[in-house]
């Protein structure tokens, strides 16, 4: 068992940090006193104490960024790369998919705000308390750098989803200091860049002796800086080719630092990146930063459960995989070139663990069928999506850990660093970055891309990103900042709505209507300036917060 597993297990229920974080989120009635409180001032007095707090911060970040239903699934189904599936209890995914009633606070990302501030508060505990602890100076810097990285990454989620937000830089040790006004988005971006630059000077390079490879490193900071500067430059300009040149230069610089460090490389065989094919895939040479999971209580990756085969039996010999709340559309799979090896991670066949019946995906009808043509109807519901094996764990004991698959989740990969560099370079000077684009393109088994115009290359980079990162919470942000999200999503939704209107039934069961999740057309097209509403519970608990104005369609 690796060190992160044992540490997360050991500190998963640390009362002081958990309670402080919970109070900050707005889930606690601020007019009531907590039953118990262990002040961080009284508790964190040793190196082991502060490392416990740091590991709890990692765990809180994992809970936020790896939230299967409310973050990963919702980001994916808001694009044409994700399709909500049969589960009857998922109106949020259906509304997100059709961009329906988006100005209703009930349909926002309900706990992303509170979970992000739980991370930020935990990070602030670490940053303040570590200063008074007698410990090795190098270790102290590394602790601070990791906390800054996790805090910056949390602000990065907040500013992209909600815009401006409060920027607390000290922790909450009780019920005071919870009412904090929003700052402008520009100030949030400034905090993100400052934290990451400070952290990069405190953290070692990947592979440094005595430093766990899964932890945030200098390369993680540079990679996120490259991504964040690119996002800010492109989201802020209606014309992608008019994006802020200074921010593009910064993006190119920091992505270039990751490349020139020679600490990362593309995994030669694409299949070997993924746990589905390779038991040693975790934290591989292409991994810049990933969420750590393990098969077992408290460590399982819910994505492997929520995005599975849609019934309580799951895939044969695979842990989890039994509630298909969303999956990859058949149309997206068919967008790949025939020889693109990235298609391998999208399953077009599976064997049911309970019945041992094998099903194959019929692309014409978008149904799963057995050898006799019988349609797969888990629990009587239609099931139209393909399966993304990036989430699945074939190595765990599928009986003992049925609901706790241990697949890690990638946050930053070297392939993205290359594509970030290529995009920034091309936007600065037409044609620059083609070498980096081709490294990713050709690794997929495809022919080298020729020289092309600036616009053609910009479009090719976006398409490459979509093929490279399905399921990795990238497509929503990429399509939004490039200004194509609304039109792509609308074409996808309305095509499937037309199928729904045909009222085709797959059986006498009324729940088995084809494309049951597409009961409405998509009429709202998000602009680049689109921001989600802050959850009402957080508005209610902090009277200094101002709600985002209503969004207007393109």
XYZ file of C-alpha atoms in Angstrom:
554
model
C 0.000 0.000 0.000
C 1.513 3.337 -0.982
C 2.013 6.215 1.415
C -0.941 8.349 0.281
C -3.293 5.442 0.964
C -2.140 4.937 4.507
C -2.030 8.654 5.205
C -5.515 9.340 3.881
C -6.877 6.389 5.848
C -5.150 7.560 8.997
C -6.276 11.158 8.815
C -9.650 10.859 7.061
C -11.562 11.710 10.228
C -9.310 14.340 11.749
C -11.801 16.269 13.834
C -10.166 19.654 14.042
C -9.643 20.158 10.322
C -12.914 18.587 9.283
C -14.894 20.679 11.721
C -13.169 23.914 10.761
C -13.796 23.204 7.087
C -17.424 22.289 7.669
C -18.087 25.522 9.490
C -16.603 27.561 6.676
C -18.742 26.022 3.958
C -22.035 27.570 4.933
C -23.598 24.198 5.760
C -23.690 25.108 9.449
C -26.185 27.521 10.947
C -23.956 30.439 11.892
C -26.200 31.500 14.743
C -25.620 28.263 16.639
C -22.585 27.170 18.599
C -20.955 23.904 17.544
C -21.149 21.050 20.008
C -17.384 20.627 19.994
C -14.413 22.431 18.549
C -10.722 21.637 18.750
C -8.928 24.844 17.872
C -6.158 24.490 15.274
C -4.170 26.908 17.454
C -4.087 24.319 20.208
C -3.582 21.239 18.100
C -1.018 21.649 15.290
C 2.276 21.722 17.165
C 4.507 19.155 15.452
C 5.685 18.024 12.031
C 3.374 15.017 12.126
C 0.425 17.239 13.075
C 0.962 19.621 10.171
C 1.467 16.777 7.709
C -1.827 15.355 8.927
C -3.453 18.693 8.131
C -1.787 18.770 4.708
C -2.988 15.287 3.851
C -6.482 16.272 4.909
C -6.210 19.187 2.471
C -5.371 16.752 -0.317
C -8.358 14.682 0.703
C -10.644 17.724 0.706
C -9.387 18.699 -2.746
C -10.087 15.174 -3.972
C -13.626 15.426 -2.609
C -14.113 18.685 -4.497
C -12.487 18.040 -7.890
C -13.360 14.339 -7.986
C -17.046 14.753 -7.153
C -18.567 12.305 -9.631
C -22.145 13.541 -9.911
C -21.899 17.246 -9.191
C -18.611 18.176 -10.888
C -17.278 15.592 -13.343
C -20.636 14.424 -14.727
C -22.142 17.902 -14.865
C -19.141 19.381 -16.660
C -19.186 16.567 -19.203
C -22.931 16.512 -19.939
C -22.925 20.271 -20.506
C -20.997 19.484 -23.709
C -21.405 17.138 -26.656
C -18.893 14.746 -25.064
C -21.249 13.597 -22.296
C -24.765 12.199 -22.323
C -27.003 11.715 -19.273
C -28.275 8.172 -19.051
C -31.158 6.210 -17.688
C -31.171 6.991 -13.962
C -34.564 8.456 -13.060
C -33.257 10.497 -10.120
C -30.921 12.796 -12.044
C -32.862 15.919 -13.099
C -29.772 18.073 -12.551
C -27.856 16.244 -15.270
C -30.826 16.423 -17.628
C -31.191 20.167 -17.108
C -27.464 20.734 -17.464
C -27.391 18.704 -20.671
C -30.130 20.826 -22.265
C -28.947 24.065 -20.597
C -32.437 24.350 -19.155
C -33.353 26.892 -16.469
C -29.688 27.778 -15.971
C -30.464 30.956 -14.014
C -32.272 28.947 -11.352
C -30.083 28.615 -8.234
C -31.491 25.097 -7.793
C -29.607 23.980 -10.918
C -26.192 25.357 -10.074
C -23.206 23.280 -8.955
C -24.756 22.725 -5.549
C -21.715 21.924 -3.394
C -18.726 23.000 -5.484
C -18.553 26.378 -3.753
C -18.642 24.923 -0.249
C -16.247 22.081 -1.072
C -13.748 24.489 -2.619
C -13.799 26.668 0.483
C -13.292 23.606 2.651
C -10.032 23.043 0.759
C -9.065 26.705 1.020
C -9.693 26.767 4.759
C -7.712 23.569 5.286
C -4.870 25.025 3.220
C -4.949 28.222 5.267
C -4.685 26.210 8.488
C -1.544 24.574 7.129
C -0.028 27.836 5.912
C -0.526 29.658 9.212
C 0.230 26.897 11.686
C 3.347 25.581 9.914
C 5.207 28.830 10.633
C 5.316 28.111 14.372
C 6.345 24.471 14.108
C 9.914 23.369 14.765
C 10.749 21.301 11.692
C 13.291 21.031 8.914
C 13.273 24.191 6.760
C 13.135 22.280 3.486
C 10.231 20.173 4.704
C 8.459 23.317 5.900
C 8.780 24.926 2.473
C 7.423 21.802 0.815
C 4.431 21.746 3.117
C 3.700 25.405 2.361
C 4.142 24.915 -1.366
C 1.677 22.046 -1.499
C -0.921 23.987 0.480
C -0.526 26.983 -1.841
C -0.939 24.769 -4.902
C -4.144 23.197 -3.586
C -5.521 26.582 -2.556
C -4.753 28.055 -5.981
C -6.329 25.093 -7.772
C -9.495 25.527 -5.695
C -9.699 29.225 -6.556
C -9.173 28.210 -10.194
C -12.351 26.123 -10.056
C -14.284 28.913 -8.353
C -13.319 31.701 -10.745
C -14.152 29.639 -13.846
C -17.542 28.505 -12.532
C -18.671 31.555 -10.514
C -16.349 34.448 -11.369
C -15.288 36.720 -8.515
C -15.402 35.235 -5.019
C -14.121 35.830 -1.475
C -10.367 35.389 -1.085
C -9.706 34.341 2.527
C -6.013 33.917 3.285
C -6.395 33.032 6.951
C -8.227 30.126 8.476
C -11.454 30.046 10.422
C -10.862 28.837 13.976
C -14.426 29.300 15.136
C -17.539 31.099 14.005
C -15.843 34.414 13.374
C -14.650 35.623 9.992
C -17.223 33.681 7.998
C -18.890 36.703 6.419
C -16.529 37.716 3.619
C -17.435 39.825 0.557
C -16.703 38.796 -3.021
C -13.612 40.134 -4.726
C -13.392 40.793 -8.459
C -12.451 37.992 -10.825
C -9.220 39.862 -11.643
C -8.197 39.729 -7.982
C -8.966 36.012 -7.842
C -6.777 35.446 -10.891
C -4.038 37.496 -9.248
C -4.240 35.295 -6.160
C -4.095 32.112 -8.270
C -1.004 33.269 -10.157
C 0.716 34.527 -6.991
C 0.074 31.316 -5.057
C 1.310 29.121 -7.892
C 4.442 31.165 -8.493
C 5.239 31.193 -4.782
C 4.604 27.456 -4.571
C 6.835 26.729 -7.559
C 9.779 28.215 -5.665
C 9.085 26.036 -2.627
C 8.473 22.667 -4.261
C 10.993 20.208 -5.708
C 10.952 18.795 -9.199
C 9.185 15.522 -9.824
C 11.334 12.551 -8.863
C 13.328 14.343 -6.173
C 14.633 11.864 -3.621
C 12.501 11.633 -0.495
C 9.526 13.403 -2.081
C 6.476 11.336 -3.031
C 5.798 11.373 -6.760
C 2.043 11.844 -6.261
C 2.458 15.137 -4.448
C 2.221 18.545 -6.100
C 5.612 19.477 -7.510
C 7.269 22.424 -9.200
C 6.127 20.966 -12.518
C 2.530 20.814 -11.266
C 2.678 24.544 -10.500
C 4.159 25.385 -13.900
C 1.622 23.220 -15.714
C -1.314 24.830 -13.922
C 0.118 28.295 -14.549
C 0.353 27.466 -18.253
C -3.260 26.282 -18.298
C -4.610 29.131 -16.162
C -2.941 31.899 -18.172
C -4.266 30.332 -21.383
C -7.779 30.121 -19.956
C -7.789 33.734 -18.768
C -6.412 35.005 -22.070
C -8.967 33.222 -24.225
C -12.073 33.490 -22.032
C -11.594 37.268 -21.793
C -11.611 37.862 -25.561
C -14.531 37.274 -27.919
C -11.981 36.842 -30.693
C -9.541 34.060 -29.804
C -6.912 35.689 -32.004
C -7.288 38.910 -30.047
C -6.463 37.234 -26.723
C -4.191 39.102 -24.330
C -0.640 38.673 -25.655
C 1.042 39.090 -22.279
C -1.064 36.304 -20.775
C -0.414 34.103 -23.817
C 3.326 34.695 -23.401
C 3.054 33.688 -19.747
C 1.126 30.554 -20.689
C 3.709 29.596 -23.288
C 6.556 30.310 -20.843
C 5.238 28.132 -18.040
C 4.195 25.260 -20.285
C 7.636 25.525 -21.842
C 9.270 25.211 -18.419
C 7.477 21.888 -17.896
C 8.662 20.692 -21.292
C 12.262 21.836 -20.842
C 12.485 20.250 -17.376
C 12.523 16.822 -19.062
C 10.824 15.381 -15.989
C 7.761 14.312 -17.970
C 7.096 12.568 -21.243
C 4.240 11.063 -23.204
C 3.667 7.406 -22.417
C 4.648 5.748 -25.683
C 1.762 3.276 -25.682
C -1.443 5.239 -25.062
C -3.124 2.227 -23.446
C -0.463 2.157 -20.737
C -1.654 5.515 -19.375
C -4.809 3.913 -18.056
C -5.441 1.614 -15.107
C -7.922 -0.307 -17.255
C -5.034 -1.702 -19.297
C -2.070 -1.282 -16.960
C -1.975 -2.014 -13.234
C 1.125 0.224 -12.938
C -0.511 3.201 -14.639
C -0.907 5.387 -11.567
C 1.414 8.406 -11.372
C 3.178 7.446 -14.585
C 5.692 9.573 -16.531
C 2.873 11.517 -18.205
C 1.143 12.354 -14.929
C 1.766 15.912 -13.743
C -0.887 15.767 -11.027
C -3.666 13.286 -10.343
C -6.184 12.513 -7.629
C -5.196 9.501 -5.560
C -7.702 6.720 -4.869
C -7.499 3.196 -3.509
C -9.893 0.247 -3.489
C -11.425 0.212 -0.034
C -13.562 2.111 2.418
C -12.827 5.837 2.303
C -10.598 5.655 -0.730
C -12.809 4.532 -3.595
C -13.379 6.553 -6.741
C -17.133 7.130 -7.133
C -16.683 7.860 -10.823
C -16.115 4.167 -11.366
C -19.493 3.509 -9.775
C -21.593 6.338 -11.187
C -20.488 6.003 -14.799
C -20.733 2.223 -15.133
C -23.154 -0.137 -16.848
C -26.391 1.048 -15.346
C -27.472 -1.821 -13.121
C -26.556 -3.408 -9.821
C -24.459 -6.150 -11.374
C -21.870 -4.100 -13.252
C -19.060 -5.253 -15.515
C -17.782 -8.742 -14.998
C -14.642 -8.802 -12.834
C -14.627 -5.020 -12.450
C -15.088 -3.154 -9.159
C -18.003 -0.736 -9.020
C -19.489 0.237 -12.419
C -23.187 -0.118 -11.775
C -24.952 3.275 -11.958
C -24.641 4.796 -15.426
C -25.601 8.380 -14.762
C -23.664 9.570 -17.797
C -21.428 8.248 -20.540
C -19.848 9.062 -23.891
C -22.223 9.560 -26.859
C -21.917 7.268 -29.846
C -21.588 10.333 -32.087
C -18.436 11.437 -30.300
C -16.874 7.977 -30.573
C -17.502 8.015 -34.317
C -15.680 11.358 -34.625
C -12.346 9.582 -34.070
C -10.374 8.447 -37.072
C -10.455 4.686 -37.555
C -6.832 4.179 -36.464
C -6.921 6.529 -33.473
C -5.855 4.341 -30.537
C -7.609 6.637 -28.057
C -10.836 4.892 -28.993
C -9.576 1.870 -27.042
C -10.468 3.440 -23.707
C -14.132 3.776 -24.749
C -15.834 0.415 -24.344
C -18.084 -0.847 -27.125
C -18.501 -4.260 -25.483
C -18.996 -5.482 -21.942
C -20.023 -8.620 -20.090
C -22.646 -8.411 -17.362
C -21.235 -9.769 -14.098
C -24.556 -11.218 -12.946
C -25.750 -12.931 -16.122
C -22.401 -13.359 -17.952
C -24.188 -12.110 -21.082
C -22.001 -10.059 -23.424
C -23.417 -6.918 -24.997
C -22.142 -4.905 -27.955
C -22.996 -1.331 -28.833
C -25.181 -0.850 -31.917
C -24.184 2.547 -33.305
C -27.166 2.762 -35.646
C -29.796 2.469 -32.920
C -27.541 3.586 -30.046
C -28.490 0.599 -27.936
C -26.588 -2.238 -26.311
C -27.611 -5.640 -27.683
C -26.651 -9.254 -27.033
C -25.777 -11.844 -29.690
C -29.480 -12.521 -30.328
C -30.313 -8.852 -30.786
C -31.971 -8.432 -27.385
C -31.699 -4.861 -26.113
C -29.991 -4.240 -22.785
C -32.504 -2.566 -20.459
C -30.967 -2.324 -16.979
C -33.774 -2.143 -14.429
C -36.193 -1.420 -17.286
C -34.519 1.827 -18.382
C -33.104 2.670 -21.783
C -29.304 2.816 -21.848
C -27.763 4.705 -24.772
C -24.233 5.739 -23.847
C -20.845 4.199 -24.338
C -18.610 3.447 -21.337
C -15.453 5.375 -20.449
C -12.984 2.874 -19.017
C -10.775 5.694 -17.676
C -12.935 5.400 -14.550
C -12.983 1.605 -14.201
C -10.943 -0.675 -11.948
C -10.388 -4.265 -13.141
C -7.683 -4.955 -10.535
C -9.552 -4.618 -7.247
C -11.408 -7.474 -5.630
C -14.710 -6.908 -7.432
C -16.620 -8.751 -4.701
C -15.018 -7.206 -1.651
C -14.710 -3.709 -3.123
C -17.726 -3.632 -5.388
C -18.491 0.002 -4.643
C -14.921 1.207 -4.064
C -12.858 1.112 -7.261
C -9.344 2.477 -6.874
C -8.697 4.166 -10.215
C -6.824 7.470 -9.973
C -8.215 10.515 -11.778
C -5.933 12.694 -13.940
C -5.991 16.437 -13.340
C -2.911 17.532 -15.314
C -1.263 15.374 -17.967
C 1.823 16.097 -20.048
C -0.231 15.804 -23.237
C -2.225 18.820 -22.041
C 0.956 20.756 -21.336
C 2.008 20.158 -24.954
C -1.375 21.254 -26.288
C -1.428 24.316 -24.019
C 1.983 25.272 -25.361
C 0.896 24.678 -28.955
C -2.234 26.801 -28.584
C -0.527 29.746 -26.920
C 2.341 29.618 -29.413
C 0.023 29.547 -32.435
C -2.100 32.405 -31.107
C 1.079 34.442 -30.702
C 2.542 33.511 -34.092
C 0.730 31.507 -36.773
C 2.064 27.987 -37.101
C 4.213 27.929 -33.970
C 3.551 24.925 -31.745
C 2.886 22.478 -34.588
C 5.651 20.177 -33.308
C 4.008 19.927 -29.873
C 0.577 19.371 -31.407
C 1.944 16.573 -33.556
C 3.559 14.839 -30.589
C 0.083 14.278 -29.135
C -1.592 13.649 -32.483
C 0.935 11.073 -33.686
C 1.094 9.296 -30.303
C -2.534 8.382 -31.021
C -1.408 6.480 -34.122
C -2.358 9.234 -36.566
C -0.463 10.737 -39.489
C 1.563 13.907 -38.980
C -0.451 17.091 -39.386
C 0.850 19.424 -42.132
C 1.435 23.152 -41.866
C -1.851 25.058 -41.818
C -3.264 28.512 -41.290
C -3.480 30.025 -37.813
C -7.225 29.464 -37.620
C -7.012 25.912 -38.968
C -4.364 25.071 -36.386
C -6.385 26.671 -33.587
C -9.363 24.500 -34.547
C -7.136 21.424 -34.866
C -5.778 21.965 -31.350
C -9.271 22.222 -29.886
C -10.327 19.035 -31.678
C -7.202 17.288 -30.434
C -8.062 18.298 -26.877
C -11.562 16.867 -27.224
C -10.241 13.541 -28.503
C -7.513 13.436 -25.849
C -9.499 14.277 -22.681
C -13.061 12.874 -22.735
C -14.200 12.380 -19.147
C -11.355 14.476 -17.690
C -13.397 17.644 -17.017
C -11.636 19.599 -19.759
C -14.151 19.854 -22.615
C -16.555 22.244 -20.860
C -13.862 24.787 -20.087
C -12.156 24.400 -23.470
C -15.348 24.828 -25.468
C -16.561 27.735 -23.310
C -13.322 29.717 -23.591
C -13.131 29.075 -27.347
C -16.714 30.254 -27.821
C -18.104 27.044 -29.363
C -19.811 25.394 -26.403
C -23.358 26.576 -27.069
C -23.563 25.695 -30.748
C -21.919 22.282 -30.320
C -24.119 21.357 -27.363
C -27.264 22.584 -29.101
C -26.613 20.531 -32.236
C -26.105 17.436 -30.101
C -29.112 17.954 -27.832
C -31.560 18.855 -30.575
C -30.528 15.862 -32.693
C -31.319 13.573 -29.780
C -34.513 15.477 -28.986
C -35.718 14.647 -32.500
C -35.167 10.956 -31.723
C -37.111 11.359 -28.476
C -40.053 12.894 -30.336
C -40.402 9.749 -32.443
C -41.666 8.098 -29.242
C -39.911 4.824 -29.997
C -40.313 2.291 -27.223
C -37.777 -0.442 -26.607
C -40.246 -2.573 -24.672
C -43.682 -2.311 -23.085
C -42.047 -0.673 -20.085
C -42.734 3.063 -20.331
C -39.309 3.855 -18.877
C -37.595 2.365 -21.920
C -38.432 5.138 -24.349
C -35.485 5.988 -26.590
C -33.508 9.064 -25.585
C -35.675 9.568 -22.516
C -33.177 12.126 -21.175
C -33.777 14.489 -24.140
C -37.356 15.603 -23.511
C -36.590 19.272 -24.257
C -34.767 21.153 -26.978
C -31.798 23.330 -26.132
C -32.773 26.967 -26.602
C -30.240 28.692 -24.309
C -26.759 29.126 -25.795
C -24.117 30.173 -23.238
C -21.809 33.075 -24.006
C -18.153 33.115 -23.025
C -19.179 35.281 -20.091
C -21.500 32.595 -18.675
C -21.265 32.125 -14.894
C -23.249 29.727 -12.729
C -25.279 30.951 -9.788
C -23.754 30.725 -6.323
C -25.702 28.101 -4.318
C -28.492 29.715 -2.314
C -27.368 28.080 0.933
C -24.034 29.885 0.654
C -25.722 33.181 -0.179
C -27.978 32.746 2.865
C -25.093 32.007 5.217
C -22.996 34.969 4.091
C -25.029 38.194 3.741
C -22.014 39.959 2.172
C -22.185 37.771 -0.942
C -23.835 39.160 -4.049
C -25.473 36.701 -6.454
C -24.365 36.526 -10.081
C -26.715 38.317 -12.501
C -28.872 36.263 -14.851
C -27.116 34.965 -17.937
C -28.389 35.931 -21.380
C -28.334 33.540 -24.333
C -26.241 34.216 -27.426
